[in-house]
C-alpha cells in the first residue's frame, strides 16, 4: 500500500480570491468537500431543524430522529466552525445558546428540497413533517366526527 502526502491544491476560496492555497481533505470535488462538512448521519438533519425554526439545543434534541446529546454538541461545533451556523447566548446562568443558520447555512434549503424531491420519487412511503401534521389533524377531526375535509358534502 502506497502512502502519499496530501498537498494543498490551488483554488478559489469562498470569497473568490484566486491563487491562495486551499487544503481539500480528499480532492477539489464539490461533492467530496460537501460530504467532508455535512456528510454524516446528523448534520443535514440539524440544518433541516434550524430551517424549520428550531433554535435551541433542547429543541434540536427533541427531533424525532433522537440525536444523542454528544453527537448534537459535536455537530453544532462542526457546523459553526464551517460557517454554516452561528450561536448567541440567550441565557447567562447557566449559559445557553440559540443557534441560527448563516447565509451559507440557509442555502441548504435548496439542497434539502432536492433531497426531498428525490426521496418522494424513489422512496414513496416518506412524508414531510407538514404531511405528517396534516394527517394527524385529519385523524383528530375524524375521531371527533367532523369528517368535512373541505370537499363538497
Short mmCIF file of C-alpha atoms in Angstrom, two decimals:
data_model
loop_
_atom_site.label_atom_id
_atom_site.label_comp_id
_atom_site.label_asym_id
_atom_site.label_seq_id
_atom_site.Cartn_x
_atom_site.Cartn_y
_atom_site.Cartn_z
CA UNK A 1 0.00 0.00 0.00
CA UNK A 2 1.46 3.31 -1.07
CA UNK A 3 1.03 6.32 1.21
CA UNK A 4 1.03 9.74 -0.39
CA UNK A 5 1.13 13.04 1.42
CA UNK A 6 -1.71 15.38 0.67
CA UNK A 7 -0.63 18.68 -0.80
CA UNK A 8 -2.63 21.87 -0.97
CA UNK A 9 -4.42 22.47 -4.23
CA UNK A 10 -4.66 25.96 -5.66
CA UNK A 11 -8.27 27.07 -5.90
CA UNK A 12 -10.58 29.98 -5.27
CA UNK A 13 -11.78 30.36 -1.71
CA UNK A 14 -15.37 31.17 -0.84
CA UNK A 15 -14.67 34.91 -1.15
CA UNK A 16 -13.40 34.38 -4.70
CA UNK A 17 -9.70 35.22 -4.18
CA UNK A 18 -7.54 33.34 -6.66
CA UNK A 19 -4.17 31.77 -6.01
CA UNK A 20 -4.46 31.17 -2.27
CA UNK A 21 -3.77 27.56 -1.29
CA UNK A 22 -6.85 25.69 -0.19
CA UNK A 23 -6.46 22.39 1.61
CA UNK A 24 -9.02 19.92 0.43
CA UNK A 25 -9.28 16.80 2.56
CA UNK A 26 -9.53 14.45 -0.42
CA UNK A 27 -9.90 16.30 -3.69
CA UNK A 28 -11.36 19.51 -5.12
CA UNK A 29 -14.59 17.64 -5.97
CA UNK A 30 -17.60 19.70 -4.75
CA UNK A 31 -19.47 16.60 -3.60
CA UNK A 32 -16.50 15.22 -1.66
CA UNK A 33 -15.96 18.58 0.04
CA UNK A 34 -19.63 18.97 0.96
CA UNK A 35 -19.57 15.46 2.42
CA UNK A 36 -16.48 16.36 4.48
CA UNK A 37 -18.59 19.04 6.20
CA UNK A 38 -22.11 17.59 6.35
CA UNK A 39 -21.81 14.03 5.08
CA UNK A 40 -22.63 12.31 8.32
CA UNK A 41 -25.91 10.92 9.57
CA UNK A 42 -26.88 14.02 11.57
CA UNK A 43 -25.62 17.35 10.14
CA UNK A 44 -28.27 17.78 7.45
CA UNK A 45 -30.97 16.89 9.99
CA UNK A 46 -29.68 19.65 12.28
CA UNK A 47 -29.76 22.06 9.31
CA UNK A 48 -33.30 20.86 8.50
CA UNK A 49 -34.48 21.58 12.02
CA UNK A 50 -32.85 25.01 12.05
CA UNK A 51 -34.60 25.76 8.74
CA UNK A 52 -37.85 24.68 10.43
CA UNK A 53 -37.37 27.33 13.11
CA UNK A 54 -35.85 25.34 15.93
CA UNK A 55 -33.11 27.38 17.58
CA UNK A 56 -32.15 25.96 20.97
CA UNK A 57 -30.19 22.88 21.94
CA UNK A 58 -33.28 21.43 23.62
CA UNK A 59 -35.44 21.99 20.54
CA UNK A 60 -32.81 20.37 18.32
CA UNK A 61 -32.51 17.49 20.76
CA UNK A 62 -36.28 16.97 20.54
CA UNK A 63 -36.03 15.93 16.88
CA UNK A 64 -37.94 12.72 16.07
CA UNK A 65 -34.68 11.05 14.99
CA UNK A 66 -33.42 11.25 18.63
CA UNK A 67 -29.89 12.51 18.10
CA UNK A 68 -27.61 11.63 21.03
CA UNK A 69 -26.52 14.64 23.10
CA UNK A 70 -22.80 14.17 22.50
CA UNK A 71 -23.30 13.95 18.74
CA UNK A 72 -25.57 17.02 18.67
CA UNK A 73 -22.95 19.03 20.56
CA UNK A 74 -20.24 17.85 18.15
CA UNK A 75 -22.29 18.63 15.03
CA UNK A 76 -23.18 22.11 16.29
CA UNK A 77 -19.46 22.82 16.83
CA UNK A 78 -18.59 21.42 13.40
CA UNK A 79 -21.30 23.43 11.64
CA UNK A 80 -20.25 26.60 13.46
CA UNK A 81 -16.59 26.06 12.52
CA UNK A 82 -17.64 25.60 8.87
CA UNK A 83 -19.56 28.91 8.95
CA UNK A 84 -22.94 27.24 8.47
CA UNK A 85 -24.40 28.31 11.82
CA UNK A 86 -23.78 30.94 14.46
CA UNK A 87 -24.64 30.85 18.12
CA UNK A 88 -25.55 33.61 20.52
CA UNK A 89 -26.24 33.42 24.24
CA UNK A 90 -29.86 33.89 25.28
CA UNK A 91 -29.42 32.96 28.96
CA UNK A 92 -26.42 33.75 31.17
CA UNK A 93 -26.54 31.41 34.20
CA UNK A 94 -26.06 28.79 33.03
CA UNK A 95 -25.05 29.99 29.59
CA UNK A 96 -27.47 28.74 26.96
CA UNK A 97 -27.16 29.42 23.25
CA UNK A 98 -29.55 29.96 20.40
CA UNK A 99 -28.38 28.68 17.03
CA UNK A 100 -29.08 30.30 13.71
CA UNK A 101 -28.17 29.46 10.13
CA UNK A 102 -25.87 31.85 8.33
CA UNK A 103 -26.47 32.79 4.68
CA UNK A 104 -24.28 29.81 3.80
CA UNK A 105 -26.45 27.60 6.01
CA UNK A 106 -29.75 28.96 4.69
CA UNK A 107 -28.57 27.95 1.23
CA UNK A 108 -29.03 24.35 2.41
CA UNK A 109 -32.76 24.77 1.80
CA UNK A 110 -32.18 24.19 -1.94
CA UNK A 111 -30.12 21.08 -1.22
CA UNK A 112 -32.66 19.71 1.25
CA UNK A 113 -35.51 20.40 -1.19
CA UNK A 114 -33.66 18.40 -3.85
CA UNK A 115 -33.21 15.53 -1.39
CA UNK A 116 -36.93 15.63 -0.54
CA UNK A 117 -37.86 15.55 -4.25
CA UNK A 118 -35.57 12.56 -4.83
CA UNK A 119 -36.90 10.71 -1.78
CA UNK A 120 -40.52 11.38 -2.76
CA UNK A 121 -39.84 9.95 -6.21
CA UNK A 122 -37.85 6.90 -5.10
CA UNK A 123 -38.98 6.24 -1.52
CA UNK A 124 -42.76 6.52 -1.83
CA UNK A 125 -43.58 5.97 1.86
CA UNK A 126 -41.63 9.05 3.00
CA UNK A 127 -43.59 12.04 4.27
CA UNK A 128 -42.64 15.58 5.20
CA UNK A 129 -43.37 16.99 8.65
CA UNK A 130 -46.18 19.04 7.12
CA UNK A 131 -47.79 15.91 5.67
CA UNK A 132 -47.49 14.07 8.98
CA UNK A 133 -49.06 17.01 10.82
CA UNK A 134 -51.88 17.32 8.27
CA UNK A 135 -52.62 13.58 8.62
CA UNK A 136 -52.77 13.94 12.40
CA UNK A 137 -55.18 16.87 12.11
CA UNK A 138 -57.40 14.93 9.68
CA UNK A 139 -57.34 11.93 12.02
CA UNK A 140 -58.21 14.10 15.01
CA UNK A 141 -61.11 15.72 13.15
CA UNK A 142 -62.37 12.31 12.01
CA UNK A 143 -62.29 10.98 15.58
CA UNK A 144 -64.39 13.96 16.69
CA UNK A 145 -66.93 13.22 13.97
CA UNK A 146 -66.00 16.21 11.83
CA UNK A 147 -65.17 14.48 8.53
CA UNK A 148 -65.57 17.55 6.34
CA UNK A 149 -62.20 17.79 4.64
CA UNK A 150 -63.04 20.85 2.60
CA UNK A 151 -64.77 18.94 -0.18
CA UNK A 152 -68.43 19.11 -1.16
CA UNK A 153 -70.97 17.48 1.07
#
